[in-house]
Amino acid sequence: LSPEDLRAGKVDVAIMGASIDTSGGMRGCAWGPQAVRTGERVVPWGELDLMAAAHPSVGDVDFTKILNVVDYGDARIDILSPERSILGVHKMVKEIAETGAIPVIVGGDHSLMYPDVVAITDVYGKGKVGVIHFDAHFDGIPLMFGHYLSHGAPVRRLIDEGHINGKNFIQIGLNSAKPSGKDLEWMRKTGVRYHFMAEIDKKGWEIVMKEALAEALDGPEKIFITVDTDVLDPAYAPGMGTPEPG
């Protein structure tokens, strides 16, 4: 219930919900945290996990035996104000990180990347964290429908405000009309490193993964991983605001 509990319990990972839902596409991602908590899982985790038995590549690691993981509840959200909502998200992510635990944030739309990463750099220092960003879109437009805070602009905010060095902001899976030519000019100017889906198809995932890790850790010692589900083909993950095929 509190940072004191995280310290006393020697918690390794605290999972929290952040139900911001301001998508310019389809709505509904605010239900993400509830869906994760209530989703049925018939088979158990770990040694008896039938999925791991059926798919050896999954491995036989039971994270519940290695890590002390807790549900830390949900951040306070104002459904009428992204500006007020990000304050609650930032506060909760920061208080988790300050205890030494790893925050895992379940959204919510991808505007969450902004308060999440700012909270982490508040703890570990600006320019001392690398970001690996899985997304079909580059999420770095200057303004979205005139709004400074949106799911289309967190990358721009984080880099322009100096929270993350461009060379340590790594984008994986880009596969849409954004970034455009002008967007790519900004990305190259700021040093953002990126791996389009075509590169993954050509090189293979393992090579791209190694390159992305080296790029994110080119200076920093910490990595923040952020996943926008539209990086996955909608055939496999249809519940997203802005689906992109391929």
PDB file of C-alpha atoms in Angstrom, residues 56 158 173 198 217:
ATOM      1  CA  PRO A  56      10.232 -25.356 -24.764  1.00  0.00           C
ATOM      2  CA  LEU A 158      11.220  13.495 -23.329  1.00  0.00           C
ATOM      3  CA  GLY A 173       9.147  -1.881 -35.013  1.00  0.00           C
ATOM      4  CA  ALA A 198      11.723  -3.989 -42.452  1.00  0.00           C
ATOM      5  CA  LEU A 217      23.400   1.362 -22.881  1.00  0.00           C
TER       6      LEU A 217
END
